[in-house]
Coordinates of C-alpha atoms in Angstrom, one line a residue:
X1 CA 118.5 41.0 -73.9
X2 CA 115.3 40.7 -72.0
X3 CA 113.3 37.5 -71.7
X4 CA 109.6 37.6 -70.9
X5 CA 107.4 34.9 -69.5
X6 CA 105.3 35.3 -72.6
X7 CA 108.3 34.1 -74.6
X8 CA 108.6 31.0 -72.4
X9 CA 105.0 30.2 -73.1
X10 CA 105.0 31.1 -76.8
X11 CA 106.4 27.8 -78.1
X12 CA 103.8 25.8 -76.1
X13 CA 101.0 28.1 -77.5
X14 CA 102.2 27.7 -81.0
X15 CA 102.2 23.9 -80.6
X16 CA 98.5 24.0 -80.0
X17 CA 97.8 25.9 -83.3
X18 CA 96.9 24.0 -86.5
X19 CA 100.0 23.2 -88.6
X20 CA 101.0 25.9 -91.0
X21 CA 103.6 25.8 -93.7
X22 CA 104.9 29.2 -92.5
X23 CA 106.5 27.4 -89.5
X24 CA 108.2 24.7 -91.6
X25 CA 111.1 26.8 -92.9
X26 CA 114.6 25.9 -91.8
X27 CA 118.0 27.5 -91.9
X28 CA 121.6 26.2 -91.7
X29 CA 123.7 28.3 -89.4
X30 CA 127.3 27.9 -90.6
X31 CA 130.2 28.3 -88.2
X32 CA 132.0 30.5 -87.6
X33 CA 129.2 33.0 -88.3
X34 CA 131.8 35.7 -88.6
X35 CA 135.0 34.2 -90.1
X36 CA 138.5 35.6 -89.3
X37 CA 139.5 38.1 -86.7
X38 CA 136.2 38.8 -85.0
X39 CA 136.9 38.1 -81.3
X40 CA 135.0 38.7 -78.1
X41 CA 131.5 38.9 -79.5
X42 CA 128.6 40.6 -77.8
X43 CA 125.0 40.6 -79.1
X44 CA 121.7 42.2 -78.4
X45 CA 118.2 41.6 -79.8
X46 CA 115.9 44.6 -80.4
X47 CA 112.6 43.5 -81.9
X48 CA 113.4 41.4 -84.9
X49 CA 116.9 42.8 -85.3
X50 CA 120.2 41.5 -83.9
X51 CA 123.3 43.7 -83.4
X52 CA 126.7 42.2 -82.7
X53 CA 130.1 43.9 -81.8
X54 CA 133.6 42.5 -81.6
X55 CA 137.0 43.6 -80.3
X56 CA 139.4 45.4 -82.7
X57 CA 142.4 46.1 -80.4
X58 CA 144.5 48.8 -82.1
X59 CA 142.9 48.6 -85.5
X60 CA 140.8 51.6 -86.6
X61 CA 137.9 52.1 -87.0
X62 CA 137.1 50.3 -83.7
X63 CA 134.4 47.9 -82.8
X64 CA 132.4 46.9 -85.9
X65 CA 128.6 46.8 -85.6
X66 CA 127.0 43.9 -87.5
X67 CA 123.3 43.6 -88.2
X68 CA 121.3 40.4 -88.8
X69 CA 117.7 39.2 -88.7
X70 CA 118.5 35.5 -88.7
X71 CA 121.8 35.0 -86.9
X72 CA 123.4 33.8 -90.1
X73 CA 123.5 36.7 -92.6
X74 CA 125.4 39.6 -91.2
X75 CA 126.0 43.1 -92.6
X76 CA 128.3 45.7 -91.2
X77 CA 126.3 48.8 -90.6
X78 CA 128.9 50.9 -88.8
X79 CA 131.8 51.2 -86.3
X80 CA 131.5 52.4 -82.8
X81 CA 134.9 54.2 -82.8
X82 CA 134.7 56.0 -86.1
X83 CA 136.2 59.4 -85.4
X84 CA 139.8 60.1 -84.3
X85 CA 138.4 62.6 -81.8
X86 CA 136.8 59.7 -80.0
X87 CA 140.0 57.7 -79.6
X88 CA 143.2 56.8 -81.4
X89 CA 145.8 54.1 -80.6
X90 CA 149.0 55.8 -81.8
X91 CA 152.0 54.4 -79.9
X92 CA 150.1 51.2 -78.9
X93 CA 151.1 47.7 -80.1
X94 CA 148.5 46.2 -82.4
X95 CA 147.4 43.7 -79.7
X96 CA 146.5 46.4 -77.2
X97 CA 143.8 49.1 -77.7
X98 CA 140.2 48.0 -77.3
X99 CA 139.4 44.8 -75.4
X100 CA 136.0 43.0 -75.3
X101 CA 133.1 45.4 -76.0
X102 CA 129.6 44.6 -74.9
X103 CA 126.4 46.0 -76.4
X104 CA 123.0 46.6 -74.7
X105 CA 119.8 48.4 -75.4
X106 CA 117.4 50.1 -73.0
X107 CA 114.6 52.6 -73.5
X108 CA 115.5 53.7 -77.1
X109 CA 119.3 53.9 -76.5
X110 CA 122.1 51.6 -77.5
X111 CA 125.0 51.3 -75.1
X112 CA 128.5 49.8 -75.8
X113 CA 130.9 49.3 -72.9
X114 CA 134.6 48.5 -73.5
X115 CA 138.1 48.7 -72.2
X116 CA 140.9 50.9 -73.6
X117 CA 143.7 48.9 -72.2
X118 CA 146.9 50.7 -70.9
X119 CA 145.2 54.1 -70.9
X120 CA 142.0 55.4 -69.3
X121 CA 140.4 51.9 -68.9
X122 CA 136.7 51.3 -69.1
X123 CA 134.2 53.5 -70.8
X124 CA 130.7 53.6 -72.2
X125 CA 129.3 55.2 -75.4
X126 CA 125.7 55.6 -76.6
X127 CA 123.8 55.9 -79.8
X128 CA 120.1 56.1 -80.9
X129 CA 121.0 54.2 -84.0
X130 CA 123.4 51.3 -83.8
X131 CA 124.8 52.3 -87.2
X132 CA 126.0 55.5 -85.5
X133 CA 127.1 58.1 -84.9
X134 CA 128.2 56.9 -81.4
X135 CA 129.0 59.4 -78.6
X136 CA 132.4 60.3 -77.4
X137 CA 133.4 57.9 -74.6
X138 CA 132.5 58.5 -71.0
X139 CA 135.2 56.9 -68.9
X140 CA 134.4 55.0 -65.7
X141 CA 137.3 55.4 -63.3
X142 CA 135.6 53.4 -60.6
X143 CA 135.3 50.3 -62.9
X144 CA 138.8 49.0 -62.4
X145 CA 139.4 45.9 -64.6
X146 CA 138.3 44.7 -68.0
X147 CA 135.4 43.3 -70.0
X148 CA 132.5 45.5 -68.7
X149 CA 128.9 44.8 -69.7
X150 CA 125.7 46.4 -68.7
X151 CA 122.5 45.0 -67.1
X152 CA 119.3 46.9 -66.7
X153 CA 116.5 46.1 -64.2
X154 CA 113.7 48.6 -63.8
X155 CA 115.2 52.0 -63.5
X156 CA 118.6 50.7 -62.4
X157 CA 121.6 49.8 -64.4
X158 CA 124.7 47.8 -63.4
X159 CA 128.2 47.3 -64.7
X160 CA 129.5 43.7 -64.4
X161 CA 133.2 43.3 -65.0
X162 CA 136.5 41.4 -64.4
X163 CA 138.5 42.9 -61.6
X164 CA 141.1 42.4 -58.9
X165 CA 140.8 39.6 -56.3
X166 CA 139.7 40.6 -52.7
X167 CA 141.9 43.3 -51.2
X168 CA 144.0 43.1 -54.4
X169 CA 145.8 40.1 -53.0
X170 CA 145.8 37.2 -55.5
X171 CA 146.1 33.8 -54.0
X172 CA 147.7 32.5 -57.3
X173 CA 148.5 33.6 -60.8
X174 CA 145.3 34.3 -62.7
X175 CA 143.2 34.8 -59.5
X176 CA 140.5 37.4 -60.5
X177 CA 137.0 38.3 -59.5
X178 CA 133.7 39.5 -61.0
X179 CA 132.4 42.8 -59.6
X180 CA 129.2 44.7 -60.0
X181 CA 128.7 48.4 -59.5
X182 CA 125.5 50.5 -60.1
X183 CA 125.5 53.0 -63.0
X184 CA 123.3 56.0 -63.4
X185 CA 122.0 55.5 -67.0
X186 CA 121.3 59.2 -67.5
X187 CA 124.6 60.6 -66.3
X188 CA 126.7 57.5 -67.1
X189 CA 128.4 57.9 -63.7
X190 CA 128.8 55.0 -61.2
X191 CA 126.9 55.0 -58.0
X192 CA 128.3 53.7 -54.7
X193 CA 130.9 51.0 -54.3
X194 CA 131.6 47.9 -56.3
X195 CA 130.7 44.5 -54.9
X196 CA 132.5 41.2 -55.5
X197 CA 130.0 38.6 -56.6
X198 CA 132.4 35.9 -57.9
X199 CA 135.7 35.3 -56.2
X200 CA 138.2 33.4 -58.5
X201 CA 135.6 31.3 -60.4
X202 CA 133.4 28.3 -59.9
X203 CA 135.5 26.7 -57.1
X204 CA 138.2 28.7 -55.5
X205 CA 139.8 25.6 -54.0
X206 CA 140.7 24.4 -57.5
X207 CA 142.4 27.7 -58.3
X208 CA 140.3 28.8 -61.4
X209 CA 142.0 31.4 -63.6
X210 CA 140.9 34.4 -65.5
X211 CA 137.2 34.7 -64.8
X212 CA 136.2 37.3 -67.4
X213 CA 133.8 38.4 -70.1
X214 CA 130.8 38.4 -67.6
X215 CA 127.2 39.0 -68.5
X216 CA 124.1 39.2 -66.4
X217 CA 120.5 38.3 -67.5
X218 CA 117.2 37.5 -65.9
X219 CA 114.8 34.7 -66.8
X220 CA 111.9 33.8 -64.7
X221 CA 112.8 34.2 -61.0
X222 CA 116.5 33.8 -61.6
X223 CA 119.4 36.1 -62.4
X224 CA 122.1 34.3 -64.3
X225 CA 125.7 35.5 -64.2
X226 CA 127.8 33.7 -66.8
X227 CA 131.5 34.2 -67.7
X228 CA 134.5 32.7 -69.3
X229 CA 137.1 30.8 -67.3
X230 CA 140.5 29.3 -68.0
X231 CA 142.0 32.0 -70.2
X232 CA 141.3 32.7 -73.8
X233 CA 143.5 29.9 -75.2
X234 CA 143.0 26.1 -75.3
X235 CA 141.7 25.9 -71.7
X236 CA 138.9 28.5 -72.4
X237 CA 135.5 27.5 -71.1
X238 CA 132.1 29.1 -70.2
X239 CA 130.6 28.8 -66.7
X240 CA 127.3 30.0 -65.1
X241 CA 126.0 31.0 -61.7
X242 CA 122.5 32.1 -60.6
X243 CA 120.9 34.1 -57.8
X244 CA 117.4 35.4 -57.0
X245 CA 118.9 39.0 -56.7
X246 CA 121.0 40.9 -59.2
X247 CA 123.7 41.5 -56.6
X248 CA 123.8 37.9 -55.5
X249 CA 124.7 35.7 -53.7
X250 CA 125.5 33.7 -56.8
X251 CA 125.6 29.9 -56.7
X252 CA 127.6 28.0 -59.5
X253 CA 126.0 25.3 -61.6
X254 CA 127.1 21.9 -60.3
X255 CA 127.7 20.7 -63.9
X256 CA 130.0 23.6 -65.0
X257 CA 131.5 24.3 -67.4
X258 CA 128.5 24.7 -69.8
X259 CA 130.8 25.0 -72.8
X260 CA 134.3 23.4 -73.2
X261 CA 136.3 22.0 -76.1
X262 CA 139.4 21.2 -74.0
X263 CA 138.5 17.5 -73.3
X264 CA 138.1 16.5 -77.0
X265 CA 140.6 14.4 -78.8
X266 CA 143.5 16.5 -80.0
X267 CA 143.8 14.6 -83.2
X268 CA 140.2 15.1 -84.4
X269 CA 139.7 16.4 -87.9
X270 CA 139.2 20.2 -88.5
X271 CA 139.2 21.0 -84.7
X272 CA 137.5 24.0 -83.2
X273 CA 139.2 25.0 -79.9
X274 CA 139.5 27.7 -77.2
X275 CA 135.7 28.2 -77.0
X276 CA 134.3 30.7 -74.5
X277 CA 133.5 34.3 -73.9
X278 CA 129.8 33.6 -74.7
X279 CA 126.6 35.6 -74.6
X280 CA 123.1 34.2 -74.8
X281 CA 120.4 35.6 -77.2
X282 CA 116.9 34.6 -78.1
X283 CA 116.6 33.3 -81.7
X284 CA 113.9 34.0 -84.2
X285 CA 112.3 30.7 -83.1
X286 CA 112.1 31.8 -79.4
X287 CA 114.8 29.4 -78.4
X288 CA 118.1 30.4 -76.8
X289 CA 121.4 30.5 -78.6
X290 CA 124.9 31.3 -77.5
X291 CA 127.4 33.3 -79.6
X292 CA 131.0 33.0 -78.5
X293 CA 134.6 33.0 -79.6
X294 CA 136.7 30.0 -80.7
X295 CA 139.5 29.3 -83.1
X296 CA 140.3 26.9 -86.0
X297 CA 143.9 25.8 -85.7
X298 CA 145.6 24.1 -88.7
X299 CA 147.9 22.2 -86.3
X300 CA 148.2 22.0 -82.5
X301 CA 147.4 25.6 -81.4
X302 CA 148.7 27.3 -84.6
X303 CA 146.1 29.6 -86.3
X304 CA 146.5 32.8 -88.3
X305 CA 142.8 33.7 -88.6
X306 CA 142.5 35.0 -85.0
X307 CA 139.6 34.3 -82.7
X308 CA 136.3 34.0 -84.6
X309 CA 132.6 34.3 -83.8
X310 CA 130.6 31.0 -83.5
X311 CA 127.1 30.0 -82.5
X312 CA 125.6 26.9 -80.7
X313 CA 122.1 26.1 -79.5
X314 CA 121.3 26.3 -75.7
X315 CA 118.9 24.1 -73.8
X316 CA 117.4 24.9 -70.4
X317 CA 117.9 22.0 -67.9
X318 CA 116.6 22.3 -64.4
X319 CA 116.5 26.1 -64.9
X320 CA 120.1 26.2 -66.0
X321 CA 121.3 27.2 -69.5
X322 CA 123.5 24.5 -71.0
X323 CA 125.1 24.7 -74.5
X324 CA 124.5 21.7 -76.7
X325 CA 127.3 21.8 -79.3
X326 CA 126.9 18.1 -80.1
X327 CA 128.6 14.8 -79.3
X328 CA 132.0 15.8 -80.8
X329 CA 132.0 19.4 -79.7
X330 CA 131.1 22.6 -81.6
X331 CA 129.9 21.7 -85.1
X332 CA 130.5 23.6 -88.4
X333 CA 126.8 23.9 -88.9
X334 CA 123.4 23.7 -87.1
X335 CA 119.9 23.4 -88.5
X336 CA 117.2 25.6 -87.0
X337 CA 113.5 26.0 -87.7
X338 CA 113.2 29.6 -88.8
X339 CA 113.4 31.4 -92.1
X340 CA 116.6 32.8 -93.6
X341 CA 116.6 36.5 -94.1
X342 CA 119.2 37.7 -96.7
X343 CA 120.9 41.0 -96.2
X344 CA 121.0 43.2 -99.4
X345 CA 124.5 44.3 -100.2
X346 CA 126.1 42.3 -97.4
X347 CA 129.5 40.6 -97.8
X348 CA 129.4 36.9 -97.1
X349 CA 131.0 36.0 -93.7
X350 CA 130.7 32.2 -93.3
X351 CA 131.7 29.2 -95.2
X352 CA 133.7 29.5 -98.4
X353 CA 133.3 32.7 -100.3
X354 CA 135.0 35.3 -102.5
X355 CA 134.5 38.8 -103.7
X356 CA 136.3 41.8 -105.2
X357 CA 136.5 45.2 -103.5
X358 CA 136.7 48.2 -105.8
X359 CA 137.6 51.7 -104.7
X360 CA 135.5 54.1 -106.7
X361 CA 133.5 56.0 -104.1
X362 CA 134.0 54.7 -100.6
X363 CA 135.9 52.1 -98.6
X364 CA 134.2 49.0 -97.4
X365 CA 133.4 49.5 -93.6
X366 CA 135.2 46.3 -92.8
X367 CA 138.6 47.6 -94.0
X368 CA 141.1 48.5 -91.3
X369 CA 143.7 51.1 -90.7
X370 CA 146.5 50.8 -88.1
X371 CA 145.7 52.9 -85.0
X372 CA 143.9 55.8 -86.6
X373 CA 142.9 57.2 -89.9
X374 CA 144.8 59.9 -91.9
X375 CA 142.2 60.9 -94.5
X376 CA 144.8 63.0 -96.3
X377 CA 146.9 59.9 -97.0
X378 CA 144.6 58.2 -99.5
X379 CA 142.1 59.0 -102.2
X380 CA 139.5 57.0 -104.2
X381 CA 138.7 57.2 -107.9
X382 CA 137.1 55.1 -110.7
X383 CA 140.2 55.5 -112.9
X384 CA 142.9 54.5 -110.3
X385 CA 141.1 52.9 -107.5
X386 CA 142.7 53.4 -104.1
X387 CA 145.7 55.7 -104.2
X388 CA 148.0 55.7 -101.1
X389 CA 150.6 58.4 -100.4
X390 CA 153.8 56.8 -99.4
X391 CA 154.4 57.8 -95.7
X392 CA 157.7 57.5 -93.8
X393 CA 156.0 55.4 -91.2
X394 CA 156.3 51.6 -91.6
X395 CA 154.1 48.9 -90.2
X396 CA 157.0 47.6 -88.1
X397 CA 156.5 50.6 -85.9
X398 CA 153.7 51.9 -83.7
X399 CA 152.5 54.9 -85.8
X400 CA 150.0 55.2 -88.7
X401 CA 151.6 54.0 -92.0
X402 CA 149.8 54.0 -95.3
X403 CA 148.2 50.6 -94.7
X404 CA 144.6 49.5 -95.4
X405 CA 143.8 45.9 -94.5
X406 CA 141.2 43.2 -95.0
X407 CA 140.9 40.3 -92.5
X408 CA 142.2 36.8 -93.5
X409 CA 139.0 34.8 -93.0
X410 CA 140.1 31.4 -94.1
X411 CA 143.0 29.0 -93.5
X412 CA 143.2 28.5 -97.3
X413 CA 142.7 31.7 -99.2
X414 CA 144.0 34.1 -101.8
X415 CA 144.3 37.8 -101.9
X416 CA 145.2 39.7 -105.1
X417 CA 145.5 43.3 -106.2
X418 CA 146.7 45.3 -109.2
X419 CA 149.3 47.8 -108.3
X420 CA 150.4 50.9 -110.3
X421 CA 153.6 52.4 -108.9
X422 CA 156.8 53.9 -110.1
X423 CA 159.4 53.8 -107.3
X424 CA 162.1 56.4 -107.4
X425 CA 164.5 55.0 -104.9
X426 CA 165.2 51.8 -102.9
X427 CA 163.4 53.2 -99.8
X428 CA 160.1 53.6 -101.7
X429 CA 158.0 50.4 -101.6
X430 CA 154.4 49.6 -102.3
X431 CA 152.5 46.3 -102.4
X432 CA 150.6 43.7 -100.5
X433 CA 151.4 42.6 -96.9
X434 CA 150.2 39.7 -94.9
X435 CA 150.3 41.2 -91.4
X436 CA 150.0 39.7 -87.9
X437 CA 151.6 42.5 -85.9
X438 CA 154.5 44.9 -86.0
X439 CA 157.1 42.1 -85.6
X440 CA 155.4 39.4 -87.7
X441 CA 154.6 40.1 -91.3
X442 CA 155.6 39.5 -94.9
X443 CA 155.7 42.2 -97.5
X444 CA 155.4 41.6 -101.3
X445 CA 156.3 44.9 -102.9
X446 CA 157.6 46.7 -105.9
X447 CA 160.7 48.8 -105.4
X448 CA 164.1 49.6 -106.9
X449 CA 167.5 47.8 -106.4
X450 CA 170.6 49.2 -108.0
X451 CA 168.5 51.4 -110.3
X452 CA 166.4 48.5 -111.5
X453 CA 162.7 47.9 -111.0
X454 CA 162.2 44.9 -108.7
X455 CA 159.5 42.8 -107.1
X456 CA 160.7 41.9 -103.6
X457 CA 159.5 39.8 -100.7
X458 CA 160.5 40.9 -97.2
X459 CA 160.1 39.3 -93.8
X460 CA 159.9 41.4 -90.6
X461 CA 162.7 41.1 -88.1
X462 CA 163.4 42.4 -84.6
X463 CA 165.1 45.4 -86.1
X464 CA 162.3 47.6 -87.4
X465 CA 164.6 49.3 -89.9
X466 CA 166.1 46.1 -91.3
X467 CA 163.5 43.6 -92.7
X468 CA 165.0 40.4 -94.2
X469 CA 164.9 40.2 -98.0
X470 CA 163.7 36.7 -98.8
X471 CA 163.5 36.9 -102.6
X472 CA 163.4 39.4 -105.5
X473 CA 162.9 39.3 -109.3
X474 CA 163.4 42.0 -111.9
X475 CA 160.3 43.6 -113.5
X476 CA 160.1 44.4 -117.2
X477 CA 158.4 47.7 -116.7
X478 CA 159.4 50.4 -114.2
X479 CA 156.1 52.3 -114.6
X480 CA 153.5 49.7 -115.7
X481 CA 151.1 47.9 -113.5
X482 CA 151.8 44.6 -111.8
X483 CA 149.4 42.1 -110.2
X484 CA 150.3 40.7 -106.8
X485 CA 149.0 37.6 -105.2
X486 CA 149.4 36.1 -101.7
X487 CA 148.1 32.6 -101.2
X488 CA 147.6 31.1 -97.7
X489 CA 147.7 27.3 -97.3
X490 CA 147.4 26.8 -93.5
X491 CA 151.0 26.9 -92.3
X492 CA 152.5 27.9 -95.7
X493 CA 152.2 31.1 -97.8
X494 CA 153.2 31.6 -101.4
X495 CA 153.9 35.0 -103.1
X496 CA 153.3 35.5 -106.8
X497 CA 153.2 38.3 -109.4
X498 CA 152.1 38.9 -113.0
X499 CA 152.9 41.7 -115.4
X500 CA 150.2 40.8 -117.9
X501 CA 147.4 39.5 -115.7
X502 CA 147.7 36.0 -117.3
X503 CA 151.0 34.4 -116.6
X504 CA 152.0 34.2 -113.0
X505 CA 155.5 33.9 -111.6
X506 CA 156.1 32.5 -108.1
X507 CA 158.5 34.7 -106.3
X508 CA 158.7 32.3 -103.3
X509 CA 156.4 29.5 -102.0
X510 CA 156.4 27.3 -98.9
X511 CA 157.1 30.3 -96.8
X512 CA 156.7 29.7 -93.0
X513 CA 153.1 30.6 -92.0
X514 CA 153.5 29.7 -88.3
X515 CA 155.6 32.9 -88.1
X516 CA 152.3 34.7 -88.6
X517 CA 150.4 32.6 -86.0
X518 CA 149.0 33.9 -82.7
X519 CA 151.0 31.0 -81.1
X520 CA 154.3 32.5 -82.3
X521 CA 153.4 36.2 -82.2
X522 CA 151.4 36.2 -79.0
X523 CA 148.6 38.6 -78.4
X524 CA 145.0 38.4 -79.4
X525 CA 144.6 39.4 -83.1
X526 CA 144.5 37.7 -86.4
X527 CA 146.1 38.3 -89.8
X528 CA 145.1 41.0 -92.3
X529 CA 146.0 41.4 -96.0
X530 CA 147.2 45.0 -96.3
X531 CA 147.6 47.3 -99.2
X532 CA 150.7 49.1 -98.0
X533 CA 153.0 51.9 -99.2
X534 CA 156.0 53.3 -97.4
X535 CA 159.0 55.5 -98.0
X536 CA 160.9 53.8 -95.1
X537 CA 161.6 56.8 -92.9
X538 CA 162.4 59.3 -95.8
X539 CA 160.2 62.1 -97.1
X540 CA 158.6 61.7 -100.5
X541 CA 155.7 62.9 -102.6
X542 CA 155.3 59.6 -104.4
X543 CA 152.0 57.6 -104.5
X544 CA 150.9 54.1 -105.3
X545 CA 147.5 53.0 -106.7
X546 CA 145.6 49.8 -106.0
X547 CA 142.9 49.1 -108.6
X548 CA 141.0 46.5 -106.7
X549 CA 141.4 43.9 -104.0
X550 CA 140.2 40.3 -104.7
X551 CA 139.7 37.8 -101.9
X552 CA 138.7 34.1 -102.1
X553 CA 138.5 31.5 -99.3
X554 CA 138.7 27.8 -99.9
X555 CA 138.7 25.9 -96.6
X556 CA 138.3 22.1 -96.8
X557 CA 135.8 21.7 -94.0
X558 CA 133.1 23.5 -96.1
X559 CA 133.6 21.3 -99.2
X560 CA 130.6 18.9 -99.5

C-alpha cells in the first residue's frame, strides 16, 4: 500500500472539474465484508485490484486469497498454502497452525508473511500472480514472535512483528513489543539486528497488553505504525504511532485508540465486538478505509461464526488516521461514492445469501480439509457428487479424517446435503457435522445399531473414542439416500433428516449451541459444516457419497 502526494491532491483536483454523472455512483458496503471464519485480515491494493488474505490456523488449504475491485464483492482466486509439500498441520490442534498472514506487493512480486505457530515460526512466500502458485516458505529464524508484515521503502524492506519485551523480561502478563528488522527482498534473509520500536503499547505505565498485528505505512512526511492492543477478545482495539523515520522513534497518538467497541452499551441490539487487527487501504474513491476483524455475538461473548472481516471509513485528523465507525460503533453498512464492480462467478460473502455447491468437476476453493489434503480419499463425479472414502481417523483426533467443510457464515443458517451410504457395521458412519474443534462438535450421521440402519446424532466428549449418543431413529432403507439438515439458530441447533426429500423428521432440536462457541471451546477459529465419513479406528473399503451441499443464511440484522 503506497500513498502518493498525487492521491492526496486528486480529490481537490476532481472537485474543480465540471460535474459529471460518472462520479455520482454509490455503493453500499455491507459488514462483515467476509462473513464467518475469516480472521486477521490483511489487504493490498495493486492498480485497481484489491487482494485480501486471512488466517486459517490448522485448516487446509491455508490462507485464502480474495480479489475485489470495489471492497464489497470478493472472489476467492486461490490459496497461499495449496500444496502439502509447502506445509501440513498433522498433529496440531485446529486452533494452532497459521496465525495472522500479511500481504504486500513490490516491483512485480507479491509477498505473504505469516507465522506457523509451535513449529518453525515466521516465514515469507512469494508469487508473481496472487492466484498462485506461491513459493515454498522461506523461514525467518531471526524474526522471533508472531504477526509479521512487510514494509518497503526504496530498495529496502523491513519486517515488523510482535515480539518479546526488552531483555525477554515481561513486567506483567501480556507485556510484548513491536520490533523491526531489515529484510533483503532478493534473498529473503534478514539483515542485522532487530530493533524495538514500541515497548508494551501506547502507555507502558498503564500496562497495555498484547500489542500485535503491526503494519507500517508512509503518507506525506510521516511513517505510521499501527497495531492492535488489548488482546483479540472484547478488549481488542487499534492504536497508532508515527515517526519521521521508518525505524522511529515512534510517538503515540494522544487520542488512541483509533478503533474500539469496548465502551459501547453491552445491551445494544445486534452488537459488533472485539474490533481490531486493522489495516488501512486506499478505496476506489481515493479515500482511506480500514479492514479489520470483529465478531457478532448472539449473547454476551458467545459466537460460533468466528472472527470476521469488517470495513469502516477512515478520516485524517491533524495528520493522524482515525476510524469513523459512527456514533454507535461499527455499522452493518456504509455508503460510499464509487461504483460497484460485480465479480463473475463469485460466491456472495456479505448480508444474507444462499447457494448450492455441486461436486461434478472440482471443489470450491473455499472448502476446507483438516490439516492437509489426501487426494486419494475423495473423488468427484456428476452421478454421485463427492465420494469420500471412510478413513479410520476421526475429527476428534489430530490427523486427517475424511472431512470437507464449509464455513458457518451466519448466526441463523441451514446446511443440507443428500447422502448415499450403506454402512456395514456400527463403526462405519457418514453424514454432516457442525464442527468447532476436536473437542467441540455434533455429528448427524447414518450408521448401524444392532444390525439396523439408523440415523444418529453424536456429541463430542473428552474421550475421543466415546462420543455421546444424543438421539437416533431407524431408517426405512439401509442402502437408499437420505437428506440431512443442520439448522443454526444462534445458541441452538436442530438436526433433521428426510428419506424422500419432502417430509422432514426432527431427530433433535434445541441442542446447546454455546458448546460450539469460541467462548466455551477457546482458541481462534469458527464453526464449519463438514461432510464427514469415518470407520472409527477400523480399516474398511466402504465409501459415502454427498450429492450436493446447500447453504442458506438468514440473519435478522440484514432484514429490511
